[in-house]
Short mmCIF file of C-alpha atoms and ligand atoms in Angstrom, two decimals:
data_model
loop_
_atom_site.label_atom_id
_atom_site.label_comp_id
_atom_site.label_asym_id
_atom_site.label_seq_id
_atom_site.Cartn_x
_atom_site.Cartn_y
_atom_site.Cartn_z
CA UNK A 1 94.77 85.06 86.28
CA UNK A 2 97.80 83.49 88.20
CA UNK A 3 97.63 79.85 89.11
CA UNK A 4 100.09 77.44 90.80
CA UNK A 5 100.72 73.71 90.52
CA UNK A 6 103.02 72.52 93.41
CA UNK A 7 105.80 69.88 93.37
CA UNK A 8 105.15 69.33 89.79
CA UNK A 9 107.20 66.74 88.86
CA UNK A 10 105.94 64.57 91.26
CA UNK A 11 102.01 65.69 91.36
CA UNK A 12 101.55 67.21 87.83
CA UNK A 13 104.24 65.38 85.61
CA UNK A 14 102.29 66.32 82.50
CA UNK A 15 102.19 69.96 83.27
CA UNK A 16 105.81 69.82 84.15
CA UNK A 17 106.72 68.40 81.04
CA UNK A 18 104.71 70.88 79.04
CA UNK A 19 106.52 73.85 80.99
CA UNK A 20 109.71 72.34 80.88
CA UNK A 21 112.65 74.00 82.49
CA UNK A 22 112.25 77.30 80.98
CA UNK A 23 109.12 79.12 79.96
CA UNK A 24 105.95 78.27 78.41
CA UNK A 25 103.73 80.57 75.82
CA UNK A 26 100.86 79.22 74.49
CA UNK A 27 99.10 82.24 72.81
CA UNK A 28 96.26 82.64 70.21
CA UNK A 29 93.10 84.55 69.43
CA UNK A 30 94.29 87.46 71.88
CA UNK A 31 94.49 85.04 74.89
CA UNK A 32 96.33 82.10 76.20
CA UNK A 33 98.84 80.57 78.73
CA UNK A 34 102.18 81.78 80.04
CA UNK A 35 104.06 79.67 82.66
CA UNK A 36 107.41 79.21 84.17
CA UNK A 37 109.19 76.71 86.56
CA UNK A 38 109.90 78.02 89.96
CA UNK A 39 112.23 76.77 92.68
CA UNK A 40 111.08 73.62 94.27
CA UNK A 41 108.90 72.22 91.41
CA UNK A 42 106.40 74.90 91.45
CA UNK A 43 104.85 75.83 88.14
CA UNK A 44 103.59 79.39 88.12
CA UNK A 45 101.03 79.79 85.40
CA UNK A 46 99.41 82.96 83.87
CA UNK A 47 95.90 82.62 81.99
CA UNK A 48 95.52 85.75 80.08
CA UNK A 49 92.60 87.18 78.49
CA UNK A 50 91.67 90.86 77.00
CA UNK A 51 88.76 92.04 78.75
CA UNK A 52 87.21 95.18 79.85
CA UNK A 53 89.11 96.92 82.85
CA UNK A 54 86.61 96.18 85.27
CA UNK A 55 86.17 92.47 84.34
CA UNK A 56 87.80 90.84 87.27
CA UNK A 57 85.44 92.59 89.51
CA UNK A 58 82.25 92.01 87.26
CA UNK A 59 81.30 88.84 88.65
CA UNK A 60 82.11 87.05 85.20
CA UNK A 61 84.14 84.93 87.22
CA UNK A 62 83.90 84.82 91.40
CA UNK A 63 87.49 85.33 92.32
CA UNK A 64 86.38 86.39 95.71
CA UNK A 65 86.10 83.00 97.25
CA UNK A 66 89.12 80.91 98.30
CA UNK A 67 87.23 77.63 98.60
CA UNK A 68 89.10 75.41 101.22
CA UNK A 69 92.36 76.99 100.04
CA UNK A 70 93.29 73.64 98.50
CA UNK A 71 91.73 74.36 95.17
CA UNK A 72 88.93 71.88 95.66
CA UNK A 73 86.52 74.68 97.42
CA UNK A 74 83.18 75.13 95.33
CA UNK A 75 83.86 78.66 94.49
CA UNK A 76 87.48 77.75 93.40
CA UNK A 77 86.01 75.06 91.25
CA UNK A 78 83.21 77.29 89.91
CA UNK A 79 85.73 79.83 88.87
CA UNK A 80 87.91 77.41 87.11
CA UNK A 81 84.80 75.95 85.19
CA UNK A 82 84.05 79.66 84.00
CA UNK A 83 87.64 80.27 83.01
CA UNK A 84 87.79 77.04 81.12
CA UNK A 85 84.76 78.20 78.88
CA UNK A 86 87.06 80.86 77.37
CA UNK A 87 89.32 78.18 76.34
CA UNK A 88 86.91 75.69 74.62
CA UNK A 89 88.67 73.54 71.89
CA UNK A 90 92.08 74.39 73.47
CA UNK A 91 94.47 71.42 73.92
CA UNK A 92 93.72 69.40 77.06
CA UNK A 93 97.35 69.50 78.25
CA UNK A 94 96.64 73.39 78.32
CA UNK A 95 93.22 73.13 79.96
CA UNK A 96 94.52 70.88 82.65
CA UNK A 97 96.74 73.77 83.83
CA UNK A 98 93.52 75.36 85.17
CA UNK A 99 91.74 72.16 86.17
CA UNK A 100 94.80 70.80 87.99
CA UNK A 101 95.77 74.38 89.70
CA UNK A 102 96.08 74.48 93.48
CA UNK A 103 94.57 77.11 95.83
CA UNK A 104 92.54 80.03 94.65
CA UNK A 105 92.80 81.83 91.15
CA UNK A 106 94.04 85.15 91.72
CA UNK A 107 93.09 88.03 89.22
CA UNK A 108 95.77 90.10 88.24
CA UNK A 109 94.25 92.94 86.14
CA UNK A 110 97.09 94.69 84.17
CA UNK A 111 97.54 98.39 84.38
CA UNK A 112 100.13 100.93 82.71
CA UNK A 113 100.79 104.32 83.25
CA UNK A 114 101.35 106.44 79.94
CA UNK A 115 104.65 105.80 78.33
CA UNK A 116 106.98 108.49 79.03
CA UNK A 117 104.79 109.47 81.95
CA UNK A 118 106.81 112.30 83.98
CA UNK A 119 105.90 115.07 86.44
CA UNK A 120 107.40 118.54 87.42
CA UNK A 121 109.99 118.52 90.08
CA UNK A 122 108.46 118.73 93.61
CA UNK A 123 110.49 119.88 96.46
CA UNK A 124 111.20 116.81 98.86
CA UNK A 125 108.93 114.44 97.03
CA UNK A 126 109.84 111.89 94.33
CA UNK A 127 108.26 108.24 93.57
CA UNK A 128 110.16 104.99 92.30
CA UNK A 129 109.13 101.73 91.17
CA UNK A 130 105.60 100.99 90.11
CA UNK A 131 104.29 104.41 91.68
CA UNK A 132 106.63 106.14 89.04
CA UNK A 133 106.06 103.90 86.08
CA UNK A 134 103.53 101.20 86.36
CA UNK A 135 103.86 98.88 83.09
CA UNK A 136 102.55 95.78 82.01
CA UNK A 137 104.90 92.85 82.86
CA UNK A 138 105.70 92.13 79.33
CA UNK A 139 109.29 93.35 79.46
CA UNK A 140 109.79 91.41 82.59
CA UNK A 141 111.25 94.59 84.12
CA UNK A 142 109.37 96.04 86.83
CA UNK A 143 111.16 94.65 89.77
CA UNK A 144 114.38 95.37 88.26
CA UNK A 145 113.62 99.04 87.65
CA UNK A 146 112.32 99.35 91.35
CA UNK A 147 115.60 97.98 92.48
CA UNK A 148 117.84 100.24 90.45
CA UNK A 149 115.47 103.45 91.10
CA UNK A 150 116.07 102.76 94.73
CA UNK A 151 119.86 102.43 94.40
CA UNK A 152 120.20 105.23 92.26
CA UNK A 153 118.03 107.31 94.49
CA UNK A 154 120.06 106.35 97.34
CA UNK A 155 123.35 107.35 95.52
CA UNK A 156 121.84 110.62 94.71
CA UNK A 157 121.08 111.40 98.12
CA UNK A 158 124.42 110.41 99.63
CA UNK A 159 126.42 112.50 96.79
CA UNK A 160 124.15 115.63 97.43
CA UNK A 161 123.50 115.62 101.36
CA UNK A 162 123.12 119.26 101.55
CA UNK A 163 120.95 119.56 98.23
CA UNK A 164 118.01 117.27 98.36
CA UNK A 165 116.51 119.21 95.43
CA UNK A 166 119.44 118.39 93.48
CA UNK A 167 119.52 115.09 94.48
CA UNK A 168 115.77 114.25 93.45
CA UNK A 169 116.78 116.03 90.10
CA UNK A 170 119.68 113.78 89.22
CA UNK A 171 117.72 110.54 90.14
CA UNK A 172 114.67 111.57 88.17
CA UNK A 173 116.95 112.51 85.20
CA UNK A 174 118.18 109.03 85.13
CA UNK A 175 115.02 107.40 85.99
CA UNK A 176 112.67 108.93 83.47
CA UNK A 177 114.16 107.89 80.28
CA UNK A 178 115.11 104.41 81.53
CA UNK A 179 111.46 103.71 82.55
CA UNK A 180 110.27 105.23 79.18
CA UNK A 181 112.40 102.98 77.25
CA UNK A 182 111.08 99.72 79.13
CA UNK A 183 107.60 100.86 79.15
CA UNK A 184 107.73 101.22 75.37
CA UNK A 185 109.46 97.65 75.12
CA UNK A 186 106.83 96.22 77.56
CA UNK A 187 103.80 97.82 75.63
CA UNK A 188 105.31 96.57 72.33
CA UNK A 189 105.77 92.97 73.69
CA UNK A 190 102.05 92.95 75.12
CA UNK A 191 100.98 93.80 71.92
CA UNK A 192 102.89 91.18 70.31
CA UNK A 193 101.58 88.60 72.56
CA UNK A 194 97.72 89.59 72.03
CA UNK A 195 97.19 90.43 68.42
CA UNK A 196 94.77 88.63 65.90
CA UNK A 197 97.70 86.65 64.21
CA UNK A 198 99.35 85.63 67.39
CA UNK A 199 101.80 83.75 67.74
CA UNK A 200 103.09 84.86 64.50
CA UNK A 201 104.62 88.15 65.68
CA UNK A 202 105.92 86.49 68.86
CA UNK A 203 107.58 83.64 66.66
CA UNK A 204 109.07 86.18 64.28
CA UNK A 205 110.46 88.29 67.09
CA UNK A 206 112.38 85.16 68.59
CA UNK A 207 113.61 84.02 65.00
CA UNK A 208 114.88 87.90 64.70
CA UNK A 209 116.71 87.41 67.89
CA UNK A 210 118.19 84.12 66.85
CA UNK A 211 119.17 85.37 63.62
CA UNK A 212 121.06 88.17 65.46
CA UNK A 213 122.66 85.84 67.70
CA UNK A 214 124.05 83.76 64.72
CA UNK A 215 125.22 86.59 62.86
CA UNK A 216 127.11 87.92 65.87
CA UNK A 217 128.50 84.74 67.11
C1 FAD B 301 101.41 89.22 86.69
C2 FAD B 301 102.86 90.05 86.99
C3 FAD B 301 104.04 89.49 86.63
C4 FAD B 301 105.37 90.31 86.80
N1 FAD B 301 106.55 89.67 86.27
C5 FAD B 301 107.47 90.42 86.65
C6 FAD B 301 108.89 89.89 86.20
O1 FAD B 301 108.90 88.67 85.50
N2 FAD B 301 110.07 90.70 86.12
C7 FAD B 301 109.94 91.86 86.74
O2 FAD B 301 110.91 92.59 87.01
N3 FAD B 301 109.00 92.36 87.17
C8 FAD B 301 107.55 91.65 87.08
N4 FAD B 301 106.33 92.10 87.33
C9 FAD B 301 106.48 93.66 88.04
C10 FAD B 301 106.78 93.59 89.54
O3 FAD B 301 106.16 92.80 90.12
C11 FAD B 301 106.75 95.21 90.06
O4 FAD B 301 107.15 95.96 89.09
C12 FAD B 301 107.28 95.23 91.34
O5 FAD B 301 106.66 94.55 92.47
C13 FAD B 301 107.13 96.75 91.71
O6 FAD B 301 107.83 97.07 93.04
P1 FAD B 301 107.27 98.13 93.69
O7 FAD B 301 108.16 98.07 95.13
O8 FAD B 301 107.57 99.40 93.04
O9 FAD B 301 105.75 98.11 94.17
P2 FAD B 301 105.04 96.90 94.77
O10 FAD B 301 105.57 95.63 94.80
O11 FAD B 301 103.62 96.97 94.43
O12 FAD B 301 105.17 97.25 96.36
C14 FAD B 301 104.44 98.34 96.99
C15 FAD B 301 104.05 97.80 98.43
O13 FAD B 301 103.41 98.88 98.97
C16 FAD B 301 102.36 98.72 99.86
N5 FAD B 301 101.57 99.70 99.93
C17 FAD B 301 100.61 100.23 99.15
N6 FAD B 301 100.06 101.33 99.67
C18 FAD B 301 100.56 101.50 100.98
C19 FAD B 301 100.13 102.35 102.33
N7 FAD B 301 99.50 103.20 102.07
N8 FAD B 301 100.84 102.15 103.25
C20 FAD B 301 101.97 101.09 103.24
N9 FAD B 301 102.23 100.24 102.36
C21 FAD B 301 101.59 100.57 101.12
C22 FAD B 301 101.80 97.49 99.05
O14 FAD B 301 101.16 96.43 99.78
C23 FAD B 301 102.92 96.79 98.60
O15 FAD B 301 103.46 95.82 99.40
C24 FAD B 301 105.12 91.50 87.30
C25 FAD B 301 103.70 91.96 87.62
C26 FAD B 301 102.76 91.39 87.67
C27 FAD B 301 101.46 91.94 88.22
#
């Protein structure tokens, strides 16, 4: 679920301090909160749960109503209350990210194509971006891949203006392994964030990065 807190420094100082200037991860028991600060003091919060695939439309939480659009409508308040039941006993500062969110809660079910998804060359047709390699956002690379796919496809078409079949092959030969690597990273990071002993794996991950940075400094 995606939530927003606007003008946080002035209107939500506790949340602003909690998220800080970078990113917040508060994970455990295969669920949690992730957040970051966007321009203009906007806090962008994701509340993550591991659920059956149809959970967002199952009625467990009513995401259909937008209330008044200010986050104070009945249906938004009910959705918040329902979401809070998944976080009984969690720190009040984290629960307040839900309570204080403005606007409707937006469900963002996470889907992924199989790692290494490919297709046979098809004359005149190819795919790029999420259509080619949908993955969970845990490598933070989906938009980057979509942009480089577009640039590579354009370059291939420009390089082979008389042979579109060859242009598509050149593009796909570069795109498939790039997407596979990121899809594997994304799947591994998702596992890291939502295992039974989280946040242990995540802490080890960052500690290994720190150790590597110190070694190569
Ligand atoms: C919660 C979340 C967090 C993310 N965080 C990051 C991140 O930190 N970094 C990162 O790089 N990526 C991130 N991503 C992934 C990123 O958003 C996507 O990989 C990226 O938007 C893919 O771009 P795209 O152009 O391929 O597809 P899309 O952005 O999905 O664009 C496809 C467009 O086509 C339109 N469309 C669909 N069908 C039709 C039709 N029949 N006719 C006309 N239009 C149509 C859709 O409405 C849409 O506008 C995140 C994704 C999610 C869900």
